[in-house]
Coordinates of C-alpha atoms and ligand atoms in Angstrom, one line a residue:
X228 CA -19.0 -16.9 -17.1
X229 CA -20.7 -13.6 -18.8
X230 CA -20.4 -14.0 -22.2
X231 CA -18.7 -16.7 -23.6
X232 CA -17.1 -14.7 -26.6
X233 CA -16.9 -11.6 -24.4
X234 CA -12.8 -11.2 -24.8
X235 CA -13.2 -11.4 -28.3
X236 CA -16.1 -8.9 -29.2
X237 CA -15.1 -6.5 -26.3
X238 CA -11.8 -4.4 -26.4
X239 CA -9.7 -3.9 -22.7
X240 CA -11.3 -0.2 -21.3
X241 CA -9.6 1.4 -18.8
X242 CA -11.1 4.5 -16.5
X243 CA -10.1 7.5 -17.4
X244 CA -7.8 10.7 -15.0
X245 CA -9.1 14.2 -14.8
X246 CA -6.4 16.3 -16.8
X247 CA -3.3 16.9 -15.5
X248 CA -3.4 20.6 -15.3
X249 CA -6.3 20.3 -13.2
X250 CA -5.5 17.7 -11.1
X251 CA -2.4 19.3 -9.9
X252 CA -4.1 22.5 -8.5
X253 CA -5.5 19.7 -5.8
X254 CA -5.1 17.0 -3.4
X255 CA -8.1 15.3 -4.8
X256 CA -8.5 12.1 -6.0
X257 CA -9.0 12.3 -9.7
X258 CA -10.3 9.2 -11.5
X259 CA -12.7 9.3 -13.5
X260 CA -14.6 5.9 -13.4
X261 CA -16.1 4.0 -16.6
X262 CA -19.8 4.1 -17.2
X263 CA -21.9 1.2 -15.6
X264 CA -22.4 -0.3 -19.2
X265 CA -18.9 0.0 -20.0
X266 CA -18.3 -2.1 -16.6
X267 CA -20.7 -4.6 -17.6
X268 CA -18.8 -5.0 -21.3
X269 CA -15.5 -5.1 -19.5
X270 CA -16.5 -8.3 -17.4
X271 CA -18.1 -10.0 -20.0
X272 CA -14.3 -10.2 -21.3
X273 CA -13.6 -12.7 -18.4
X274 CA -13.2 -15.9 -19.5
X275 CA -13.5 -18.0 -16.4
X276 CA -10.2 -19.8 -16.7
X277 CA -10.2 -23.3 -15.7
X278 CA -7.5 -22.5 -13.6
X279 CA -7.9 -19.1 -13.1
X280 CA -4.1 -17.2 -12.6
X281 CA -5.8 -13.9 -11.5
X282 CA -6.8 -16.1 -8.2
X283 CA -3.2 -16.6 -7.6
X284 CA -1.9 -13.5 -8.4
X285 CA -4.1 -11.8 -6.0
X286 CA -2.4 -12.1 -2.9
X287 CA -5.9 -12.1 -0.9
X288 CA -7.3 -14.9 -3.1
X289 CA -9.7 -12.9 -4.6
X290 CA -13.2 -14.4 -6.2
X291 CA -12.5 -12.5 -9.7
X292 CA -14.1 -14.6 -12.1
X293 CA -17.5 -14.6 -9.5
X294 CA -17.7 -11.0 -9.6
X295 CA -16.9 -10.2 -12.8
X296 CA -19.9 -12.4 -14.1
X297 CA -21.9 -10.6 -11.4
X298 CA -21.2 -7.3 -12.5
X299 CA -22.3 -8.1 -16.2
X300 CA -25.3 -9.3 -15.2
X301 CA -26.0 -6.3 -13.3
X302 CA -26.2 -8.8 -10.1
X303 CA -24.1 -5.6 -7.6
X304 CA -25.4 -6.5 -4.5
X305 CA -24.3 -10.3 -4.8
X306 CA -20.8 -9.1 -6.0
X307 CA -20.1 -7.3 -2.8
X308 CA -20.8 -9.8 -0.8
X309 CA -18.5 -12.2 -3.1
X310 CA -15.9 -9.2 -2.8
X311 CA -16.4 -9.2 0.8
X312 CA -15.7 -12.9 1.9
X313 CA -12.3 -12.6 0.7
X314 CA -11.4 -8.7 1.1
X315 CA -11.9 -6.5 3.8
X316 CA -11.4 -2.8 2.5
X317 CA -11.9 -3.4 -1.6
X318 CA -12.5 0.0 -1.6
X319 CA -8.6 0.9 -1.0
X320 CA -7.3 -2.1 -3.1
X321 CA -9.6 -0.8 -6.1
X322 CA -7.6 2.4 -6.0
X323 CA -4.2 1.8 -4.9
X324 CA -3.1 -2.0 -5.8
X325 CA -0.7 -2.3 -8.1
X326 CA -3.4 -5.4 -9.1
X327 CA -1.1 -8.1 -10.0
X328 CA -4.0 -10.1 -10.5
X329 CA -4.6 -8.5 -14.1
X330 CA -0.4 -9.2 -14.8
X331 CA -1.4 -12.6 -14.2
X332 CA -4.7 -12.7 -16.0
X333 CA -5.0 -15.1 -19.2
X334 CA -5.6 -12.2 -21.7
X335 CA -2.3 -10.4 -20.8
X336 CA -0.6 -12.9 -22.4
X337 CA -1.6 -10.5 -24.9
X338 CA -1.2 -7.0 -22.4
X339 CA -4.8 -6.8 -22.6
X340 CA -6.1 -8.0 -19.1
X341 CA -9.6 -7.4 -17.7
X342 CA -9.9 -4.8 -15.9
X343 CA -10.4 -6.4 -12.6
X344 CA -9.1 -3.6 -10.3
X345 CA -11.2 -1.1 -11.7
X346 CA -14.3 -3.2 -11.6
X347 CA -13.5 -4.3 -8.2
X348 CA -13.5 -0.5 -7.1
X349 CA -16.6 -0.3 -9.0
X350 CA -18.5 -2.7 -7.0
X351 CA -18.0 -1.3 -3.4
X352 CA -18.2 1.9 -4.5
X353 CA -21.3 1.3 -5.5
X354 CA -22.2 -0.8 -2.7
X355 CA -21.1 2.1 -0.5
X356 CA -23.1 4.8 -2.5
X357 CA -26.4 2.3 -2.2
X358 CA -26.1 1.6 1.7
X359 CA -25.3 -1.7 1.4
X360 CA -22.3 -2.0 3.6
X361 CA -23.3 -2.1 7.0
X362 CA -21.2 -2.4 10.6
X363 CA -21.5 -6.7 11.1
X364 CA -21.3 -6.6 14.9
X365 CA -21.1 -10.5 16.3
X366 CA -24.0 -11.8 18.0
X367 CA -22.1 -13.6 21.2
X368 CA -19.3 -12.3 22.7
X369 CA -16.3 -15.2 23.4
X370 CA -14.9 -13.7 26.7
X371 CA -11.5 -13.2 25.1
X372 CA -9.8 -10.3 24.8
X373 CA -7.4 -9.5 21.5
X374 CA -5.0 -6.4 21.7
X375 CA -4.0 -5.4 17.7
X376 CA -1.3 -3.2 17.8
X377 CA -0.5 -0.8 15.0
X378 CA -4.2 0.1 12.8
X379 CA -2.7 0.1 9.0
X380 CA -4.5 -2.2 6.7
X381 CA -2.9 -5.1 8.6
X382 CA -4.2 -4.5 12.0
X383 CA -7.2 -3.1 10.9
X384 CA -8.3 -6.1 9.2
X385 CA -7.0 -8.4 11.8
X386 CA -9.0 -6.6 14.6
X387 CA -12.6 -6.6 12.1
X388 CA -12.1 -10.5 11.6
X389 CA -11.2 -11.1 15.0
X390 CA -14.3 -8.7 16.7
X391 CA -16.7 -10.3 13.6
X392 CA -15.5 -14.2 15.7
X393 CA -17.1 -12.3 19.0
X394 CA -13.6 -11.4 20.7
X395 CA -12.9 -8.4 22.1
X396 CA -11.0 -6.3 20.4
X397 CA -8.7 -3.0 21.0
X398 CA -6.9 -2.0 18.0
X399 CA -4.1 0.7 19.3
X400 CA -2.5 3.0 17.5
X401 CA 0.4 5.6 18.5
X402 CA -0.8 8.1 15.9
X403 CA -3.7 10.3 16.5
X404 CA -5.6 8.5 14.2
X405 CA -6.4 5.0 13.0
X406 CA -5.0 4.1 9.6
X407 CA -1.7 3.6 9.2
X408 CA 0.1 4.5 6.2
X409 CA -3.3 4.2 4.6
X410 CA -3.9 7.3 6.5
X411 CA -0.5 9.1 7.2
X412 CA 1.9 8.6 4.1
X413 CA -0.5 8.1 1.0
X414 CA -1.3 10.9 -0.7
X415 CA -4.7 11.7 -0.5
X416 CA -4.6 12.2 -4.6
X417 CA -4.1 8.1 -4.8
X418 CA -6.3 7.6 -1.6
X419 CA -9.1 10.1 0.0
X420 CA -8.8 9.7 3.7
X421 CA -12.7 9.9 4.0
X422 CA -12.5 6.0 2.4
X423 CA -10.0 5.2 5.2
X424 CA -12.2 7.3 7.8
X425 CA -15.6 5.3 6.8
X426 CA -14.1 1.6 7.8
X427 CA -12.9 3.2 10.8
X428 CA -16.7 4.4 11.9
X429 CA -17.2 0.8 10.1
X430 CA -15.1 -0.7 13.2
X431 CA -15.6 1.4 16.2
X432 CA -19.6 0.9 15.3
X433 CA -19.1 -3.2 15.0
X434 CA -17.0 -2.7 18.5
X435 CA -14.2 -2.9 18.2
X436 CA -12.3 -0.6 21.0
X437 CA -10.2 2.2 18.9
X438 CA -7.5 3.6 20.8
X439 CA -5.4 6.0 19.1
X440 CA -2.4 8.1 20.8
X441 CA -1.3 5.3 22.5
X442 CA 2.4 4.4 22.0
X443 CA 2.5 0.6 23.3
X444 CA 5.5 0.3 24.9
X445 CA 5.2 4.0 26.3
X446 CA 1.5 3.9 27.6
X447 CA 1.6 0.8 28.1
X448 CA 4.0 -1.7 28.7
X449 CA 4.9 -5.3 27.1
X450 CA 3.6 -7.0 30.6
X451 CA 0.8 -4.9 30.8
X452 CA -0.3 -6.1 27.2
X453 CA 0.1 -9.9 28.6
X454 CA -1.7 -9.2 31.6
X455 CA -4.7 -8.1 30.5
X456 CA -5.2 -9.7 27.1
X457 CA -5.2 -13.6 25.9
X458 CA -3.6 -12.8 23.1
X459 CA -1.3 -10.1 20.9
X460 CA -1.7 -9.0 17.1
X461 CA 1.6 -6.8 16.3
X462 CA 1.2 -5.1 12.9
X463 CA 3.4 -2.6 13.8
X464 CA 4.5 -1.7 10.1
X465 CA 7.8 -1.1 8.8
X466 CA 8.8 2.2 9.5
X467 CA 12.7 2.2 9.9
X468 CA 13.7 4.2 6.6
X469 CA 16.5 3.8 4.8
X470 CA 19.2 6.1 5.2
X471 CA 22.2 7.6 3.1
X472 CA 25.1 8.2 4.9
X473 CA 27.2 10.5 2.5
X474 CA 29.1 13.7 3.6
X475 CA 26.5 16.7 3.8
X476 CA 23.5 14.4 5.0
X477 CA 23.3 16.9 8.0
X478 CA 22.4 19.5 6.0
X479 CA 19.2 21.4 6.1
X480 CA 17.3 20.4 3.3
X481 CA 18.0 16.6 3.5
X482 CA 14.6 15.0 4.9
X483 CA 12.9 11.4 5.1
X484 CA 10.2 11.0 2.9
X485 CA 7.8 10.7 5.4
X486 CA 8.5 14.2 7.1
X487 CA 7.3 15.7 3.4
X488 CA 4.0 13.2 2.9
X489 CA 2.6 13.3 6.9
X490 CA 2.0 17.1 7.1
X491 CA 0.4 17.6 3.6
X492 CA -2.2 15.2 4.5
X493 CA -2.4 16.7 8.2
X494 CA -3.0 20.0 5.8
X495 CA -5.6 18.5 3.5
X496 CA -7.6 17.6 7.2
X497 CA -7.2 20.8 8.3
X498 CA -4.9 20.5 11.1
X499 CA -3.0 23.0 12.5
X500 CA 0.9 21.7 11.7
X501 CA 3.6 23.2 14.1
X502 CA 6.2 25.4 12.0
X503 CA 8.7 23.4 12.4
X504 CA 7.4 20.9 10.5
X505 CA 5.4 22.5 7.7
X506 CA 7.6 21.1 4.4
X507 CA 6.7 22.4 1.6
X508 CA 8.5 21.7 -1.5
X509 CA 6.9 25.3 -3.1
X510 CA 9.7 27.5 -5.0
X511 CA 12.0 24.9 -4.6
X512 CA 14.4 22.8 -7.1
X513 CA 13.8 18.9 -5.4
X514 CA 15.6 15.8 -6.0
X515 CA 13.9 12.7 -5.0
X516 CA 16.1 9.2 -4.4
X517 CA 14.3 6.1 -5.1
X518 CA 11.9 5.7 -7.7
X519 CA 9.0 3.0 -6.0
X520 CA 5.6 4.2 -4.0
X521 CA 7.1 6.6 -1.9
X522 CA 8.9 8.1 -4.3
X523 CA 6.2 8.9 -6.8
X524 CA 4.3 10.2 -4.3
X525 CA 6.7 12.9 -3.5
X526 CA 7.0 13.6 -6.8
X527 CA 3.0 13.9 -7.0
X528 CA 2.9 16.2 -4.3
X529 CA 6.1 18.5 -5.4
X530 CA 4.2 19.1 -8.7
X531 CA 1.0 20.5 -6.2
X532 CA 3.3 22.4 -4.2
X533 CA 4.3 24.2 -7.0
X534 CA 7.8 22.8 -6.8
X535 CA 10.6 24.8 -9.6
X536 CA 12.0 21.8 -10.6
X537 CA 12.1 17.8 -10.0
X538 CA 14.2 15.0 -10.5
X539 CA 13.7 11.7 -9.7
X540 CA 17.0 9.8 -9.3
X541 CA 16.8 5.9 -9.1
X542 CA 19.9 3.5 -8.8
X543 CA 18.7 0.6 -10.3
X544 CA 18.9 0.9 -14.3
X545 CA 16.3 1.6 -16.4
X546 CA 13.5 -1.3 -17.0
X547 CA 12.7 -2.4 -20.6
X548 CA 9.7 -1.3 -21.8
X549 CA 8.8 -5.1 -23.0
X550 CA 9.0 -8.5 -20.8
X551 CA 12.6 -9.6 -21.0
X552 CA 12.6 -13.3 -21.7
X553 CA 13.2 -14.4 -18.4
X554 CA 10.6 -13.0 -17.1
X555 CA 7.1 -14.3 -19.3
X556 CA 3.6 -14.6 -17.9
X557 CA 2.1 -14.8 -15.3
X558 CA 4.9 -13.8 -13.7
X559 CA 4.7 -10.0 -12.2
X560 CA 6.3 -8.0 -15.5
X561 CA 9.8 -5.6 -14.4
X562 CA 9.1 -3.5 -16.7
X563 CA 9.3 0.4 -16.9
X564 CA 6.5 2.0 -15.1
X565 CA 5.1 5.6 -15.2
X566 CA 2.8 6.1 -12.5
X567 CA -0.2 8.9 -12.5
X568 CA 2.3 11.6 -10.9
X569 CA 5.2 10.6 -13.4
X570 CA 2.8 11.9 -16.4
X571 CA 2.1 15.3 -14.8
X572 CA 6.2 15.9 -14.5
X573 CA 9.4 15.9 -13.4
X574 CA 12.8 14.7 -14.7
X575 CA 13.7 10.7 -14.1
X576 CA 17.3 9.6 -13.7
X577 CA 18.2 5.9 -13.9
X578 CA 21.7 4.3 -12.6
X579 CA 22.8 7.3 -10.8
X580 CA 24.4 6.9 -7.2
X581 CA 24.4 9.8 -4.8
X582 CA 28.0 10.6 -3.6
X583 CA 27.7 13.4 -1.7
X584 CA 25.1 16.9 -0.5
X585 CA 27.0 19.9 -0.7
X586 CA 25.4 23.5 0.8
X587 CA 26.1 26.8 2.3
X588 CA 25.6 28.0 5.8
X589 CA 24.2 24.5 6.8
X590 CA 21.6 24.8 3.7
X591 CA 21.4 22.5 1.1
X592 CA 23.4 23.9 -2.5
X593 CA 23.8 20.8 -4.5
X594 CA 23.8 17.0 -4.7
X595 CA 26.2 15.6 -6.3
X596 CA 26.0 12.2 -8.3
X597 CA 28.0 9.8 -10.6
X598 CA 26.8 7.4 -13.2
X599 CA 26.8 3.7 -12.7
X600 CA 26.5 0.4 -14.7
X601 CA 25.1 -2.9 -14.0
X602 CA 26.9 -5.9 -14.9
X603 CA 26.8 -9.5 -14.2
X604 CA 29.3 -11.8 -12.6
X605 CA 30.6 -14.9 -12.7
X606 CA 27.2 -16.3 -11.1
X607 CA 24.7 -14.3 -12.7
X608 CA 24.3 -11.5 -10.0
X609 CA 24.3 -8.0 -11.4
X610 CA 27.0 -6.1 -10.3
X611 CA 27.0 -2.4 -9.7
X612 CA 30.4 -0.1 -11.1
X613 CA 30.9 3.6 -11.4
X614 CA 31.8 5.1 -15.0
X615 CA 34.8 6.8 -14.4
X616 CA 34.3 10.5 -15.7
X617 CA 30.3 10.5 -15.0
X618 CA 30.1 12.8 -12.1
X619 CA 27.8 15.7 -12.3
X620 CA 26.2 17.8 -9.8
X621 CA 22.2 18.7 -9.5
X622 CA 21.6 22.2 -7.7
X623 CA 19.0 21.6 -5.2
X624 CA 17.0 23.3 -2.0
X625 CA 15.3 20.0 -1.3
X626 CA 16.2 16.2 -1.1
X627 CA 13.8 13.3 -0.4
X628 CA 15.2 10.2 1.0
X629 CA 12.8 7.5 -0.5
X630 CA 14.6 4.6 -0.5
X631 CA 12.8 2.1 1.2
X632 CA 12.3 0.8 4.5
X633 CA 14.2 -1.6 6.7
X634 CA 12.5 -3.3 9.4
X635 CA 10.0 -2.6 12.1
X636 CA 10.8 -0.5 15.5
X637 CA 11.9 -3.2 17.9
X638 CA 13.7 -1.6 20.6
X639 CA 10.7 -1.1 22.5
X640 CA 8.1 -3.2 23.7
X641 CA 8.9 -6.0 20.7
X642 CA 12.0 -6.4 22.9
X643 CA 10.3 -6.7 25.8
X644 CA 8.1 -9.6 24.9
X645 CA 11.4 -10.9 23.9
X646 CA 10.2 -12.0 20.2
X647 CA 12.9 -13.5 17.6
X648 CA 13.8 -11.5 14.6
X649 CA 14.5 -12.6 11.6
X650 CA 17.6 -11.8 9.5
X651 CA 16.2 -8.7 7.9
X652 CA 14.9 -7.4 11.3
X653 CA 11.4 -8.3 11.0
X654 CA 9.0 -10.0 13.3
X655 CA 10.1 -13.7 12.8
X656 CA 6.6 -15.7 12.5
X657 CA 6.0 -18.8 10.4
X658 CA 2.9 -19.9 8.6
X659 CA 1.0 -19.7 11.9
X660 CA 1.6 -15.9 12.5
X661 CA 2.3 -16.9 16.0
X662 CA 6.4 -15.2 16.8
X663 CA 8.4 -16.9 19.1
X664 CA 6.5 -16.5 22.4
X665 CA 3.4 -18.1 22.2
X666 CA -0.1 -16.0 22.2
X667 CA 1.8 -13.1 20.1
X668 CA 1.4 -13.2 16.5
X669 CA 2.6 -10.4 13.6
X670 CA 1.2 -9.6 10.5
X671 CA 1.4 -7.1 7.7
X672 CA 4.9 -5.2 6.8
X673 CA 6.2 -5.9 10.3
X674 CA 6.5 -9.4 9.4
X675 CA 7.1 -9.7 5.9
X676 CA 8.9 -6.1 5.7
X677 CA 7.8 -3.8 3.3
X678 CA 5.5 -5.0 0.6
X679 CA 1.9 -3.7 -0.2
X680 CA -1.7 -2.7 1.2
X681 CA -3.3 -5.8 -0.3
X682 CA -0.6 -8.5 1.2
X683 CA -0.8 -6.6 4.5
X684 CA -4.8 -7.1 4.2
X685 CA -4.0 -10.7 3.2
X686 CA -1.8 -11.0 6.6
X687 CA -4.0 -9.3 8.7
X688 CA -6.9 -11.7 7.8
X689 CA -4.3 -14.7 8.3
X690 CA -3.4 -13.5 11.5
X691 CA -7.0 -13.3 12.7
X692 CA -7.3 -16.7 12.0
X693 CA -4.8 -17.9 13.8
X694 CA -5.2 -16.2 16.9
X695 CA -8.8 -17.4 16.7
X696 CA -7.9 -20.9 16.3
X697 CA -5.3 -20.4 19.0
X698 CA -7.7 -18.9 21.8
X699 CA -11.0 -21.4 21.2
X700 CA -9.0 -25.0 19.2
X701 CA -10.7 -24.0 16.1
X702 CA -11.5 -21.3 13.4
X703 CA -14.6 -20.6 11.4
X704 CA -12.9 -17.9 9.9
X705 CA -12.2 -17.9 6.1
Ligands
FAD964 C1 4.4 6.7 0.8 C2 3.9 5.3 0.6 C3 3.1 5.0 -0.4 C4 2.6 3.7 -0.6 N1 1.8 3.5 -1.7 C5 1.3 2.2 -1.8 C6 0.4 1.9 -2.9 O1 0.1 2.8 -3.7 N2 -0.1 0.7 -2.9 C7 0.1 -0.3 -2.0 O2 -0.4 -1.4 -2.1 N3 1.0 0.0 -1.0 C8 1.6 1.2 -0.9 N4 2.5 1.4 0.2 C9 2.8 0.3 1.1 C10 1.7 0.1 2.1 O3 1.2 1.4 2.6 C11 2.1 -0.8 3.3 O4 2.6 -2.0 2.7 C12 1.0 -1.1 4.2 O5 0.4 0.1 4.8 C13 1.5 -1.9 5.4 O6 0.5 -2.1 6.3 P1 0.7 -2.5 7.8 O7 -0.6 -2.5 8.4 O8 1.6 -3.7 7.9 O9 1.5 -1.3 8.4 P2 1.4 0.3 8.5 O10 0.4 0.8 7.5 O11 2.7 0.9 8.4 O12 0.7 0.6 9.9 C14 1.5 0.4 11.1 C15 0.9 1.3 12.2 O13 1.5 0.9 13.4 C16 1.6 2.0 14.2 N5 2.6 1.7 15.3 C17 3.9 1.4 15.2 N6 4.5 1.2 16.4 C18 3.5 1.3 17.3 C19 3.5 1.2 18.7 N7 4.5 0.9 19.4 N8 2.3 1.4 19.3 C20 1.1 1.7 18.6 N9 1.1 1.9 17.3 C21 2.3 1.6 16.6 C22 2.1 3.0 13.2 O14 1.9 4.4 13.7 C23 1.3 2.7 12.0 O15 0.1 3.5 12.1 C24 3.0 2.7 0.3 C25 3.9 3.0 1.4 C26 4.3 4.3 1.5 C27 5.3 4.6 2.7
SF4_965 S1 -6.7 -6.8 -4.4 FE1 -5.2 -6.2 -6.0 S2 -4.5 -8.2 -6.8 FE2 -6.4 -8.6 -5.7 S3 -8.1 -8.4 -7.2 FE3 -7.9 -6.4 -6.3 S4 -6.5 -5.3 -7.6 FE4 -6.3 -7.5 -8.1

């Protein structure tokens, strides 16, 4: 423990954001990190729990007490290396986690948590800036060969562990390059794709066998995969959306989320986008539906398109700014949010449902919406009903559907390894990762549908393990 009296000298800290009217005339990230001595003062505030809740609310089981004290006594280079053994890309958790870890920590009992995310950003980017983080190719070689399909956080994790135990590793990816939504989908103003780009040098240089542009079940087939490898990783990713099917949903003007987010960050690389699908939300009055992630995000990058006007339209109703009592510490808070791209603008509509697109010509005119109320019945469960009288129309060029996602693709070669589903659609796997035929395992949003970077990390490392202990009757891997 730093300081023993460290939470009580030391007020919470938080980084600071590059102002808003400069941030949005970029695609930047735009944090603005706190001081090294400010860091040191801000881990000194961690009281070393005798049963430390941050440990649990970290999906990845993270060593935060360790590297807190670390960091206050100025001991970096020990604290990546404490980082490390739990946490593959810290660097992308530091930025983007919604760190439940601090909702859980002992001082938010009184909303004044350490810091840990920022601090564990902190210590890899330093470790990064200092050379520290080298590739950690094995030194023997097992003889077994591990196909990882899909390269978001989930596979790319799986496929370092798994190369770092001496198998041999091809991580494929249908895209043209390795990432996942870490790389095509997150803005590059939450998460610069030169971060994502370094741990990919990171695993081509420790060996593993990158292969991008290859759509498994297309360019290679299911008994292909089980011909040549002893055993399949699939971390395929959730990536059916959700849909609304209302009268006008044809029209031009109605798009996916995803078909607005992929081509700005093909733009901020530089690559050359065909016409057809260069969206931009420039000029234009946008309504977004669905007010998580994905939804912020194209709110975030309306505002840098220069968008006329936003709304954000959300069914649920709005969240209490407070803990309601049924929800106390450490449980994760529901309370209202406002992310980064929330403070720079846009309207926000709560329990609203989406009846209808109207338009002109095929274009897009109006959406048109009526107010809703939650209720409970008889057992509890809140109840959605309309408020007769509450309809209202939104004029709009552009709507962004960004409600969620459903399940992984399966039709394709998921169906021809003939692996179970479970009742959502997902990759049905149990606490072994290992699906229904045996040798193929799933990890990451696939399996547990759509969730977050740091569980997919978590799943990915799982996975690893697994598979390991599957091809050789036992694991040295954490
Ligand atoms: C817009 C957006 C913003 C988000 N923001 C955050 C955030 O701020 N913080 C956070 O923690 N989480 C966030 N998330 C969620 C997070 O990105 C996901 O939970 C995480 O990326 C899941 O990782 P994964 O490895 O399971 O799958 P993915 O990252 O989805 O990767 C799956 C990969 O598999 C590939 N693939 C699919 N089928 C095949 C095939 N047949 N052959 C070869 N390759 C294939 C896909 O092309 C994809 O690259 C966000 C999600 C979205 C959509
Ligand atoms: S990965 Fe997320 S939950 Fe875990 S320590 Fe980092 S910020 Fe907290």
């Amino acid at each position: 423990m730093g300081k023993i009296t460290g939470f009580k000298e030391y007020e919470r800290k938080s980084h600071g954001y590059h102002p808003v009217k400069e941030r949005v005339g970029h695609h930047h990230e735009f944090m603005v990190p706190l001081a090294e001595d400010d860091l040191k003062l801000q881990g000194a505030r961690c009281m070393d729990c005798g049963v430390p809740f941050c440990h649990n609310g970290c999906p990845l089981g993270n060593f935060i007490p360790d590297w807190n004290d670390l960091v206050y006594h100025g001991r970096w280079q020990e604290a990546i290396r404490r980082l490390h053994a739990t946490n593959n890309f810290p660097e992308v958790t530091g930025r983007i986690c919604p760190a439940p870890c601090e909702s859980s920590c002992v001082l938010n009992i009184h909303n004044t948590p350490v810091t840990i995310k920022q601090i564990e950003c902190a210590i890899v980017d330093r470790a990064f800036d200092s050379g520290w983080i080298a590739p950690e190719a094995p030194t023997r070689r097992t003889g077994k060969k591990v196909a990882v399909i899909g390269s978001g956080p989930a596979g790319m994790a799986a496929a370092q562990q798994l190369n770092r135990a001496g198998h041999t590793v091809t991580l494929f990816e249908r895209d043209d390059r390795i990432g996942g939504l870490m790389m095509y989908g997150i803005p590059d103003f939450k998460l610069e794709k030169r971060v994502v780009q370094r741990r990919v040098e990171q695993l081509a240089a420790e060996g593993v066998q990158l292969s991008p542009n290859t759509h498994v079940g297309v360019d290679i087939s299911a008994a292909q995969l089980r011909d040549e490898f002893d055993a399949v990783c699939i971390c395929v990713g959730s990536t059916v959306p959700r849909d609304l099917r209302v009268p006008g949903r044809e029209l031009s003007g109605v798009h996916f989320a995803m078909e607005f987010l992929v081509p700005q960050n093909r733009r901020n690389w530089g690559d050359r986008l065909d016409p057809a699908h260069d969206l931009l939300a420039t000029g234009k009055r946008v309504v977004i539906l669905g007010g998580g992630d994905t939804g912020s995000d194209c709110l975030g990058t309306s505002i840098r398109h220069g968008a006329k006007h936003i709304t954000q339209i959300e069914l649920l109703p709005e969240p209490p700014d407070q803990r309601p009592s049924d929800n106390p510490w450490p449980q994760w808070p529901r309370v209202m949010r406002e992310s980064t791209s929330h403070e720079e603008g846009g309207e926000r509509m709560f329990a609203t449902l989406t009846k209808s697109f109207e338009g002109k010509g095929g274009k897009l005119t109006a959406l048109n919406a009526v107010r809703v109320q939650w209720q409970p019945d008889a057992s509890g469960r809140p109840q959605m009903s309309e408020i007769p009288g509450s309809a209202f129309s939104i004029p709009c060029d552009m709507v962004l559907l960004a409600m969620g996602y459903l399940h992984p693709e399966t039709a394709g070669f998921v169906k021809d390894l003939g692996c179970d589903l479970d009742e959502r659609g997902n990759l049905k796997a149990g606490a072994d990762y290992q699906t229904s035929v045996p040798g193929v395992f799933a990890a990451g949003d696939a399996r547990r549908g759509q969730s977050l970077v740091v569980w997919a990390i978590a799943e990915g490392r799982q996975a690893a393990r697994q598979i390991d202990r599957y091809l050789m009757g036992e694991t040295h891997l954490p």
